[in-house]
Short mmCIF file of C-alpha atoms in Angstrom, two decimals:
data_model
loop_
_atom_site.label_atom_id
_atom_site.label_comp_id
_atom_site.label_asym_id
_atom_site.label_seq_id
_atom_site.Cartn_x
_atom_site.Cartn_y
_atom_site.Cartn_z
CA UNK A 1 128.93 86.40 111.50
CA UNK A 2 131.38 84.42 108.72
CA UNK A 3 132.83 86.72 106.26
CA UNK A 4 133.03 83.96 103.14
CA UNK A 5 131.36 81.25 101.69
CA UNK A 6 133.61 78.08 103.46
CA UNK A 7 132.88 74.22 103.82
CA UNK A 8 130.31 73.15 106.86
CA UNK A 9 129.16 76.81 106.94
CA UNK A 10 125.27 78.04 107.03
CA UNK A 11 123.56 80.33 104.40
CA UNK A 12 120.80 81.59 106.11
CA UNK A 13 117.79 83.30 104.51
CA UNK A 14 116.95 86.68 104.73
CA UNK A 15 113.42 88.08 105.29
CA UNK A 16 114.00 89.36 101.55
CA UNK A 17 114.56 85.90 99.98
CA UNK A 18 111.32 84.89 98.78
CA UNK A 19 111.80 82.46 96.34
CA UNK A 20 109.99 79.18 97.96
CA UNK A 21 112.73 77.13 97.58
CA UNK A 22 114.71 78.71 99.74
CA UNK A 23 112.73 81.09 101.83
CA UNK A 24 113.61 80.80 105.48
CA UNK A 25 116.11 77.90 104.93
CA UNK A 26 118.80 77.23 106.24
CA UNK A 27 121.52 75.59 103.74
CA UNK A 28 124.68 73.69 105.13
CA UNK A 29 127.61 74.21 102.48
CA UNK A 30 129.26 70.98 101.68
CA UNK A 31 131.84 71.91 99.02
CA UNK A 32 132.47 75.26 97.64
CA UNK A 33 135.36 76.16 95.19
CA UNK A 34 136.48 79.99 94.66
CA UNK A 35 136.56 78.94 91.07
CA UNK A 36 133.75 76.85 90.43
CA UNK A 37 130.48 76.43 92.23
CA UNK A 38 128.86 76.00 95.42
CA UNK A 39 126.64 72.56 96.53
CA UNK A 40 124.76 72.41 99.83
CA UNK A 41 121.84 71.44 101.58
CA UNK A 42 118.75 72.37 102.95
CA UNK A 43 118.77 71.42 106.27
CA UNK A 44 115.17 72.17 107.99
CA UNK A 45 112.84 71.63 104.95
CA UNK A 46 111.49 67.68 106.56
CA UNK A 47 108.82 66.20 103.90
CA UNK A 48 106.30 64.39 104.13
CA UNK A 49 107.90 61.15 102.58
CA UNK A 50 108.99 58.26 105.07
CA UNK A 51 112.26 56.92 104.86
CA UNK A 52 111.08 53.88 105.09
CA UNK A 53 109.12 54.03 101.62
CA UNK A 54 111.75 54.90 99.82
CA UNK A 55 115.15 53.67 101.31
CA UNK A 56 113.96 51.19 104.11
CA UNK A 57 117.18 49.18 104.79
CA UNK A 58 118.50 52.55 105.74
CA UNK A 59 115.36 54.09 108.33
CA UNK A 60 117.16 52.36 111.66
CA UNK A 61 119.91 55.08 111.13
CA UNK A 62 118.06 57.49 110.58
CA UNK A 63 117.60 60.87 113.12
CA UNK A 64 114.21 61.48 113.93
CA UNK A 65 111.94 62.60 112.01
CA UNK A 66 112.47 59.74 109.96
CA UNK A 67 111.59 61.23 106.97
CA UNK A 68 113.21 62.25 103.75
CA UNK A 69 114.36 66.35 104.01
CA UNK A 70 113.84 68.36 100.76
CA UNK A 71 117.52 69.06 100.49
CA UNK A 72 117.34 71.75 97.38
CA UNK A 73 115.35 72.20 94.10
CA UNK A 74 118.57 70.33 92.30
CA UNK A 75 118.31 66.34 91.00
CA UNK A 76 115.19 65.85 93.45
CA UNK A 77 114.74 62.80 92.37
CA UNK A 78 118.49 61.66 94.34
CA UNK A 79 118.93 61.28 97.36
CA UNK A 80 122.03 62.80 99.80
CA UNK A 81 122.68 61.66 103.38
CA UNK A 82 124.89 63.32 106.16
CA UNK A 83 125.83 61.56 109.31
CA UNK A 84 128.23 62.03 112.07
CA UNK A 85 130.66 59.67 113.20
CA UNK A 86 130.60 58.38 116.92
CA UNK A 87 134.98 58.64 116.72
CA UNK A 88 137.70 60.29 114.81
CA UNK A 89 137.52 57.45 112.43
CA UNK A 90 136.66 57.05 108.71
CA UNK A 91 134.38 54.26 108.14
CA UNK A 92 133.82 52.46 105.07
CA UNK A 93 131.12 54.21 103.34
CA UNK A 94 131.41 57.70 104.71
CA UNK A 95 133.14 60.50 103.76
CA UNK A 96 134.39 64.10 105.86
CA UNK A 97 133.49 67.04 104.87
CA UNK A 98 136.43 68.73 103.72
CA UNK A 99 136.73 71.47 106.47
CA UNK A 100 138.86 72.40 109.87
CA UNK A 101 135.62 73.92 111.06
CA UNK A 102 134.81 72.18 115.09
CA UNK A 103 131.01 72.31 113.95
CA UNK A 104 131.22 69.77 111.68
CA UNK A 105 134.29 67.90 112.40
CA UNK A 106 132.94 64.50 112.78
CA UNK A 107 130.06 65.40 110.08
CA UNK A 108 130.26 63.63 106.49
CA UNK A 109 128.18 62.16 103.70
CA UNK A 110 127.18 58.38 103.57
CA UNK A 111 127.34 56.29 100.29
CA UNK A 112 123.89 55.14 100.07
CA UNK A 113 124.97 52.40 97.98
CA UNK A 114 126.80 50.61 100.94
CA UNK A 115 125.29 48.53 103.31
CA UNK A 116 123.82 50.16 105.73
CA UNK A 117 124.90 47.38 108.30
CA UNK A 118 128.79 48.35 108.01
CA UNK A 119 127.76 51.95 109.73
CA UNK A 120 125.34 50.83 111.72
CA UNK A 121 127.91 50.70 114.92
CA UNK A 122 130.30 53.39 113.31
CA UNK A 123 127.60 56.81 112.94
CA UNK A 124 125.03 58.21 115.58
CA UNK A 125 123.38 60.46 113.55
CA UNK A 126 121.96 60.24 110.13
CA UNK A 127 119.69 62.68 108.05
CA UNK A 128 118.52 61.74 104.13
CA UNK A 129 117.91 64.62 101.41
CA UNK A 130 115.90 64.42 98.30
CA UNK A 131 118.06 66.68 95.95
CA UNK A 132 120.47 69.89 96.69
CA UNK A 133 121.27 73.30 96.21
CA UNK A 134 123.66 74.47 94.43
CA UNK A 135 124.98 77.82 92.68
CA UNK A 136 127.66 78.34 89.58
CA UNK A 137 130.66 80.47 89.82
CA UNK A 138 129.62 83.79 91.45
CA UNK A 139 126.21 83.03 91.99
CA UNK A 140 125.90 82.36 95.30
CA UNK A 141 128.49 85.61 96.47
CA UNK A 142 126.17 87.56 94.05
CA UNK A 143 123.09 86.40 95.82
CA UNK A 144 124.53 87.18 99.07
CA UNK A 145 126.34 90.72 98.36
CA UNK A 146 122.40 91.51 97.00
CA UNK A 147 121.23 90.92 100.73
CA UNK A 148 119.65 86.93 100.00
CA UNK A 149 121.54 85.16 102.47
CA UNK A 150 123.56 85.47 105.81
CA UNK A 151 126.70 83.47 106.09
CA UNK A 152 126.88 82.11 109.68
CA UNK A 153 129.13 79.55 111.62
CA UNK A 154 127.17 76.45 112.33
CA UNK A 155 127.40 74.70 115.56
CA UNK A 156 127.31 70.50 116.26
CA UNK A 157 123.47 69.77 116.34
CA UNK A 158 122.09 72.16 113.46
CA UNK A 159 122.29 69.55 110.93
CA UNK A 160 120.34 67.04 113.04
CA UNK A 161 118.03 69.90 115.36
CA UNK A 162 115.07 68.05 116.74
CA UNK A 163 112.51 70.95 115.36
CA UNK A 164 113.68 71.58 111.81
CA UNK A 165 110.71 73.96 111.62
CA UNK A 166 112.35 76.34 114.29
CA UNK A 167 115.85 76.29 112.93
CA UNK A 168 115.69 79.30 111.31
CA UNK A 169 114.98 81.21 114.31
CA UNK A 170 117.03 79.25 116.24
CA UNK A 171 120.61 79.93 113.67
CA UNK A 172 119.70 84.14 114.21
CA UNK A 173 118.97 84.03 117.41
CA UNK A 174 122.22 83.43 118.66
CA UNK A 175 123.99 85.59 116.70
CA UNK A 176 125.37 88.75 117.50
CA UNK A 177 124.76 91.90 117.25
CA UNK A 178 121.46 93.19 115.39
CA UNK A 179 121.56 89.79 113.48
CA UNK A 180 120.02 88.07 115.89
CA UNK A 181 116.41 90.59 116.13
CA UNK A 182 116.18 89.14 112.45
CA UNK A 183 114.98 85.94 114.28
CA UNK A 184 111.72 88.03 115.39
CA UNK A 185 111.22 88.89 111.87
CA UNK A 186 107.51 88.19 111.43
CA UNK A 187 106.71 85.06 108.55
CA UNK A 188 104.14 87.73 107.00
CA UNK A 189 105.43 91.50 107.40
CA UNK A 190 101.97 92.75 106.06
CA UNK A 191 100.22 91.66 109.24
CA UNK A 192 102.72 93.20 111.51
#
């Protein structure tokens, strides 16, 4: 398990997070500054909204399910979208995440604003997210020194898993350690 909050890393929810926003989500940090805030997104939360209805010049690139993901309860009403890159390359229109990590090395955000015809050839996976998550200075450590989240390393594939729904289980499971019993955790303790 990661020690710090760091660029292209997971926050995983704990059984005790049970806020609905966020319970049993997993959240990919995309920037984080020691002395400012933290942004990320929710990465296994699919809707029910079609890409298509909202941005359709963009569904062809999209990673099934081609639907919108509810990225965060922050500025729902915008729209985020991460794609990886087929080479080293920067294409017009997309931007690295700013970490070393190997997970998401090739992993960046796309300016929706661009035509989506100038990536078309360039990415090979795309996911869109209706709003974000993000804390203020000490928030998020806060939140997870009071037991709300597990930081984890993130591996190429999480942000685009074919079964969102089991990503949760999927991120514990292969940790080490204890960590990864979490994953048996049961959605509803009460009827254990």
């Amino acid at each position: 398990m990661a020690e710090s909050i760091y660029v292209g890393g997971l926050l995983v929810a704990t059984p005790l997070l049970d806020d609905p926003n966020f319970r049993r989500s997993v959240v990919l940090i995309l920037e984080h500054d020691e002395d400012g805030g933290t942004l990320g997104v929710v990465i296994n939360r699919p809707s029910d909204i079609s890409v298509t209805s909202v941005l359709p010049t963009w569904d062809p690139l999209v990673t099934g399910p081609s639907v919108l993901f509810e990225g965060g309860p922050v500025q729902t009403d915008s729209a985020l979208a991460l794609a990886v890159v087929m080479s080293g390359a920067e294409p017009l229109g997309w931007r690295r995440l700013h970490t070393g990590r190997r997970g998401v090395s090739r992993l960046g955000t796309v300016d929706l604003d661009a035509p989506p015809e100038i990536l078309a050839g360039e990415i090979s996976q795309m996911r869109i997210f209706a709003g974000y998550a993000g804390w203020t200075h000490g928030q998020l450590a806060g939140e997870v020194a009071q037991g709300a989240w597990y930081i984890v390393d993130s591996e190429p594939g999480d942000t685009f898993h074919p079964d969102p729904s089991s990503l949760w289980r999927t991120v514990l499971r292969r940790q080490p350690g204890e960590l990864a019993f979490v994953a048996s955790y049961p959605d509803d303790p009460s009827q254990n």
